């Protein structure tokens, strides 16, 4: 499995964010995307998850365009954006259950409970997520990472709002995924230490 | 695939139950619009009977319209729509489940309250029956067509008004046949079967084609 980006250019309105971007990432690799605010990190990630079309260039998943593969590509994908993707009126458990069904994961009730326990929401699973703190909401969104089997994780600022312990835990989860042959692309100011696997960096300059 | 449909349907119904104002607003809007017409135009029995089908149907159109704005907007705002667009399940099934939930919450109550309109406008039992039947066939079409507008106007300022401008013209055939059926049923020896068959045909067409259009519009809106 290789995700390959060739000659990618994106505009936002009249402004050119980046052009002729080339890179690739394969199993067992972690890619940091760096750059100052407004340089197009989120736009790039949204393009990689097919939420946005590039203005020029191609994104290939195993040599086929991700926009042609469409649903077939999306099955390999986990996306966590700025929004947590949680319904405020539903509990963390209900949110996680819906996410699992939407992504075809046949998770048992115990698996869902375990995921929430591991992520540190034990005792909060029955509260509507709207009353949780920002960090707890982020944790609720991240709990899905513990259930998914998808190889390619694309995470936009996954560490935002998390406390030190949660940051450590998320680093371990990401490192574990890479070491098992997964791929992770993320934007962050927080490093993820890896014991095996490879770290790549991409600097966007606008 | 059926699990996805059930899950999304259950999700939207649960959400609505935890935030009842959204459903009640539509419901009371319909009741109030129906009730203020006699106050404005007078209580002449013959005239009210003549106007009843049109008023009931227009009230239904408007009620279903004001509820449409929330169909995808809240999912768009909290990022759950993004997750649905990227889910491993066919988007069409998700769209169908959401529209069905929307109809159960906003369309079906209008069908059930129709006898109240009948009372206010001196309609006979048979005429009320026909009105309920046409609403039962027609309101799902309103939800299905409206979903396209709701998807197209996502993320736009003043989206609610724009939906009306986009979608009300598309509602015209439903209005004509729906209200027409009830009016026709008031004439002696008339047969409304043709109207009902046409509404049924519209419903089947809408059921097949609108989810595709809505799904495509959602993909465009997310960019």
XYZ file of C-alpha atoms in Angstrom:
429
model
C 0.000 0.000 0.000
C 1.445 3.291 -1.112
C -0.105 6.719 -1.081
C 1.638 8.803 -3.694
C 1.176 12.503 -4.308
C 2.312 13.984 -7.618
C 2.413 17.621 -8.679
C -0.334 18.569 -6.272
C -1.499 22.189 -6.252
C -4.258 23.750 -4.218
C -5.785 27.201 -4.164
C -8.037 28.768 -1.627
C -9.937 31.523 -3.365
C -7.325 33.457 -5.314
C -4.467 32.447 -3.088
C -2.112 29.668 -4.101
C -1.474 27.539 -1.018
C 1.079 25.145 -2.451
C 2.024 23.819 -5.848
C 3.937 20.932 -7.379
C 3.920 18.983 -4.155
C 5.450 15.499 -4.437
C 5.761 12.899 -1.713
C 4.777 9.370 -0.855
C 4.104 7.316 2.199
C 3.888 3.558 2.619
C 3.314 0.920 5.273
C 5.232 1.512 8.476
C 5.744 5.212 7.886
C 4.704 8.300 9.774
C 4.487 11.625 7.989
C 4.536 14.930 9.807
C 3.192 17.882 7.881
C 4.636 21.099 9.200
C 4.121 24.731 8.433
C 2.828 27.918 9.959
C -0.866 28.772 10.311
C -2.624 29.295 7.019
C -0.070 27.498 4.849
C -2.575 24.894 3.683
C -2.030 21.934 6.017
C -5.716 21.288 6.530
C -6.477 21.858 2.853
C -3.834 19.292 1.956
C -5.268 16.750 4.393
C -8.807 17.358 3.156
C -7.584 16.688 -0.361
C -5.944 13.445 0.756
C -9.218 12.207 2.264
C -11.246 13.153 -0.878
C -13.245 15.851 0.872
C -11.757 18.369 -1.520
C -10.532 18.126 -5.082
C -7.027 19.312 -5.949
C -6.660 22.162 -8.427
C -3.896 20.269 -10.197
C -1.994 17.048 -9.760
C -2.978 13.568 -8.643
C -3.181 11.519 -5.477
C -2.596 7.817 -6.093
C -3.412 4.891 -3.856
C -1.579 1.850 -5.204
C -1.249 3.569 -8.587
C -4.925 4.478 -8.941
C -6.436 7.891 -8.389
C -8.175 8.130 -5.016
C -11.031 10.055 -6.634
C -11.615 7.174 -9.060
C -11.354 4.542 -6.355
C -13.739 6.626 -4.200
C -15.467 4.258 -1.744
C -12.812 1.609 -2.273
C -10.141 4.078 -1.135
C -12.188 5.398 1.755
C -12.340 1.915 3.275
C -8.632 2.245 4.011
C -9.027 5.553 5.702
C -9.542 7.131 9.095
C -10.018 10.895 9.198
C -10.025 13.084 12.238
C -10.366 16.752 11.434
C -10.668 19.929 13.468
C -14.196 18.930 14.349
C -14.538 15.953 16.598
C -17.439 14.567 14.600
C -19.483 13.904 17.709
C -23.170 14.582 18.209
C -23.448 16.696 21.316
C -26.803 15.237 22.326
C -25.524 11.664 22.167
C -23.245 9.973 24.680
C -19.666 8.981 23.930
C -20.775 5.358 23.774
C -23.558 6.097 21.281
C -21.238 8.209 19.163
C -18.645 5.448 19.094
C -21.260 2.827 18.221
C -22.477 4.899 15.257
C -18.926 5.489 14.039
C -18.284 1.738 14.145
C -21.406 0.885 12.161
C -20.687 3.600 9.603
C -17.273 2.093 9.044
C -18.411 -1.494 8.941
C -16.764 -2.515 12.192
C -18.675 -5.220 13.966
C -17.708 -4.161 17.486
C -19.283 -5.847 20.494
C -20.576 -3.765 23.399
C -17.544 -4.865 25.433
C -15.181 -3.698 22.708
C -16.852 -0.282 22.741
C -16.666 -0.072 26.538
C -13.031 -1.181 26.502
C -12.128 1.487 23.976
C -13.715 4.201 26.105
C -12.060 2.848 29.242
C -8.634 2.787 27.601
C -9.016 6.327 26.316
C -9.888 7.505 29.822
C -13.599 8.180 29.598
C -14.628 5.557 32.128
C -17.475 7.017 34.169
C -18.313 9.578 31.478
C -19.686 7.222 28.825
C -23.314 7.896 29.746
C -23.137 11.691 29.540
C -24.091 13.600 26.414
C -20.787 14.695 24.890
C -21.871 18.314 24.924
C -21.264 18.470 28.693
C -17.754 17.015 28.396
C -14.672 19.221 28.380
C -12.825 19.940 25.122
C -10.144 17.407 25.984
C -12.710 14.763 26.861
C -14.529 15.380 23.578
C -11.236 14.917 21.749
C -10.698 11.675 23.650
C -14.180 10.490 22.696
C -13.383 11.167 19.040
C -10.012 9.444 19.332
C -11.504 6.327 20.945
C -12.460 5.235 17.435
C -8.765 4.778 16.617
C -8.743 1.854 19.048
C -11.412 0.000 17.072
C -10.563 0.674 13.447
C -8.629 -1.737 11.278
C -8.045 0.803 8.491
C -4.354 1.185 7.548
C -4.195 4.887 6.684
C -4.826 7.403 9.443
C -5.015 11.080 8.522
C -5.187 13.241 11.624
C -5.421 17.017 11.728
C -3.961 18.366 14.978
C -4.901 15.235 16.928
C -3.175 16.459 20.085
C -5.125 19.688 20.410
C -6.893 20.122 23.780
C -5.359 16.929 25.230
C -3.587 16.862 28.606
C -0.094 15.425 29.101
C -1.268 11.913 29.890
C -3.631 11.795 26.938
C -0.853 13.083 24.672
C 1.398 10.232 25.847
C -1.349 7.726 25.262
C -2.142 9.021 21.778
C 1.568 9.007 20.892
C 1.693 5.361 21.953
C -1.420 4.517 19.927
C -0.010 6.193 16.807
C 3.427 4.618 17.254
C 1.794 1.211 17.761
C -0.189 1.592 14.562
C 2.903 2.528 12.538
C 4.899 -0.336 14.009
C 2.198 -2.778 12.974
C 2.591 -1.620 9.387
C 0.030 1.170 9.331
C 0.516 4.636 7.864
C -0.155 7.889 9.645
C -0.207 11.409 8.252
C -0.616 14.159 10.797
C -0.202 17.848 11.357
C 1.032 18.764 14.795
C 3.579 20.546 16.916
C 3.975 17.448 19.058
C 6.523 14.802 18.145
C 5.636 11.114 18.110
C 8.585 8.931 19.168
C 8.851 5.691 17.192
C 10.880 2.624 18.127
C 10.508 1.117 14.676
C 9.106 2.377 11.420
C 10.134 5.520 9.660
C 9.391 9.178 10.277
C 9.089 11.523 7.317
C 8.622 15.257 7.304
C 7.009 17.591 4.859
C 7.313 21.314 5.251
C 4.729 23.485 3.594
C 5.856 27.015 2.942
C 3.466 29.574 1.597
C -26.438 -2.253 4.623
C -29.701 -2.551 6.519
C -27.786 -2.132 9.778
C -26.497 1.223 8.549
C -29.985 2.336 7.601
C -31.306 1.284 11.009
C -28.430 2.903 12.880
C -28.723 6.273 11.149
C -32.502 6.221 11.447
C -32.216 5.417 15.148
C -29.579 8.107 15.580
C -31.706 10.859 14.049
C -34.820 9.795 15.943
C -32.897 9.714 19.230
C -31.450 13.147 18.532
C -34.902 14.512 17.797
C -36.319 13.008 20.992
C -33.586 14.699 23.013
C -34.311 18.033 21.342
C -38.050 18.077 20.879
C -38.445 21.752 19.973
C -37.408 21.105 16.368
C -40.277 18.683 15.751
C -42.841 20.614 17.741
C -42.077 23.811 15.824
C -42.995 22.212 12.499
C -46.084 20.660 13.938
C -47.422 23.826 15.521
C -46.502 25.867 12.474
C -48.825 23.673 10.427
C -51.620 23.883 12.999
C -51.351 27.657 13.302
C -51.231 28.371 9.572
C -54.324 26.222 9.092
C -56.103 27.919 11.975
C -55.500 31.553 11.046
C -56.887 31.309 7.517
C -60.559 31.246 8.597
C -59.845 34.266 10.800
C -58.617 36.180 7.795
C -61.056 35.134 5.093
C -64.230 34.681 7.130
C -66.255 31.680 8.247
C -68.462 31.133 5.213
C -68.907 27.366 5.068
C -68.971 26.938 1.296
C -65.923 29.089 0.785
C -63.908 27.362 3.521
C -64.729 23.966 2.044
C -63.549 25.125 -1.335
C -60.298 26.529 0.031
C -59.493 23.699 2.422
C -57.449 21.442 0.133
C -55.252 24.271 -1.109
C -54.641 25.724 2.341
C -53.892 22.371 3.957
C -51.442 21.502 1.222
C -49.692 24.867 1.172
C -49.364 24.717 4.961
C -47.841 21.254 4.584
C -45.363 22.527 1.968
C -44.256 25.395 4.175
C -44.061 23.263 7.314
C -41.923 20.657 5.608
C -39.784 23.466 4.196
C -38.906 25.080 7.520
C -37.826 21.736 8.936
C -35.544 21.063 5.972
C -32.962 23.596 6.976
C -31.871 21.425 9.910
C -31.733 18.191 7.918
C -28.005 18.287 7.232
C -26.960 21.588 8.789
C -26.289 20.339 12.317
C -24.295 17.378 11.005
C -22.348 19.789 8.834
C -21.524 22.048 11.756
C -20.205 19.393 14.145
C -18.239 17.425 11.555
C -20.379 14.276 11.657
C -21.337 14.881 8.033
C -17.645 14.656 7.071
C -17.497 11.309 8.835
C -20.564 10.118 6.935
C -19.104 11.236 3.614
C -15.953 9.247 4.380
C -17.701 6.245 5.879
C -17.347 2.825 4.342
C -21.052 2.640 3.626
C -22.926 3.862 0.533
C -23.832 7.501 1.046
C -27.192 6.900 -0.636
C -28.286 4.564 2.154
C -27.273 7.152 4.746
C -29.172 9.852 2.872
C -32.261 7.663 2.607
C -32.164 6.908 6.324
C -31.848 10.578 7.204
C -34.689 11.571 4.873
C -36.893 8.801 6.242
C -36.220 9.971 9.792
C -37.010 13.512 8.703
C -40.310 12.386 7.227
C -41.265 10.391 10.326
C -40.635 13.471 12.445
C -42.125 16.194 10.259
C -44.266 14.608 7.521
C -46.130 11.884 9.362
C -47.401 14.196 12.153
C -48.988 16.399 9.477
C -50.828 13.392 8.064
C -52.114 12.509 11.517
C -53.255 16.041 12.362
C -55.074 16.489 9.020
C -58.483 15.581 10.532
C -58.179 18.710 12.671
C -57.913 20.769 9.499
C -60.892 18.864 8.168
C -62.986 19.859 11.184
C -62.109 23.520 10.882
C -63.006 23.587 7.211
C -66.235 21.544 7.406
C -64.937 18.621 5.368
C -66.778 15.305 5.382
C -65.190 12.095 6.627
C -64.493 10.837 3.116
C -62.810 14.082 2.120
C -60.634 14.008 5.224
C -59.728 10.427 4.348
C -58.628 11.492 0.863
C -56.669 14.401 2.308
C -54.817 12.094 4.680
C -54.095 9.663 1.870
C -52.707 12.365 -0.420
C -50.599 13.770 2.411
C -49.336 10.280 3.182
C -48.217 9.878 -0.433
C -47.112 13.473 -0.896
C -45.147 14.418 2.220
C -42.402 11.805 1.626
C -41.898 13.348 -1.828
C -41.534 16.757 -0.165
C -38.846 15.397 2.158
C -37.010 13.601 -0.653
C -37.004 16.610 -2.994
C -36.271 19.033 -0.182
C -33.193 17.068 0.838
C -31.553 18.073 -2.449
C -32.088 21.729 -1.620
C -30.926 21.266 1.947
C -27.719 19.630 0.698
C -27.084 22.271 -1.966
C -27.436 25.187 0.437
C -25.201 23.736 3.173
C -22.768 26.212 4.603
C -24.337 29.195 2.869
C -25.512 32.211 4.777
C -29.283 32.574 4.626
C -29.521 29.004 3.436
C -33.054 28.668 4.759
C -34.535 31.258 2.440
C -32.508 29.944 -0.457
C -33.921 26.447 0.057
C -37.436 27.831 -0.386
C -36.500 29.586 -3.606
C -34.855 26.444 -4.967
C -37.324 23.861 -3.814
C -40.814 25.408 -3.725
C -41.040 25.464 -7.547
C -40.252 21.746 -7.554
C -43.114 21.173 -5.128
C -45.662 22.590 -7.595
C -46.701 19.276 -9.205
C -47.206 17.681 -5.795
C -49.307 20.634 -4.691
C -51.459 20.481 -7.829
C -52.158 16.765 -7.637
C -52.426 16.641 -3.852
C -54.848 19.531 -3.520
C -56.532 18.510 -6.790
C -57.365 15.081 -5.422
C -59.083 16.522 -2.372
C -60.999 19.123 -4.413
C -62.136 16.509 -6.891
C -63.338 14.224 -4.113
C -65.815 16.937 -3.110
C -67.723 16.659 -6.390
C -70.389 14.008 -6.610
C -69.570 10.937 -8.671
C -65.930 11.860 -9.058
C -62.994 9.497 -9.076
C -59.700 10.486 -7.446
C -57.843 7.313 -8.324
C -55.888 8.972 -11.127
C -54.542 11.639 -8.758
C -53.452 9.060 -6.220
C -51.755 6.939 -8.862
C -49.878 9.981 -10.134
C -48.736 10.895 -6.618
C -47.650 7.293 -6.112
C -45.674 7.406 -9.327
C -44.020 10.647 -8.234
C -43.109 9.028 -4.936
C -41.463 6.052 -6.603
C -39.548 8.294 -8.997
C -38.378 10.521 -6.150
C -37.373 7.511 -4.082
C -35.135 6.257 -6.879
C -33.550 9.431 -8.126
C -33.375 12.056 -5.390
C -30.977 10.175 -3.043
C -28.370 10.203 -5.807
C -28.790 13.912 -6.373
C -28.671 14.602 -2.625
C -25.541 12.491 -2.173
C -23.822 14.308 -5.048
C -24.869 17.685 -3.629
C -23.475 16.752 -0.215
C -20.117 15.889 -1.753
C -20.029 19.262 -3.500
C -21.087 21.124 -0.355
C -18.306 19.558 1.720
C -15.565 21.047 -0.472
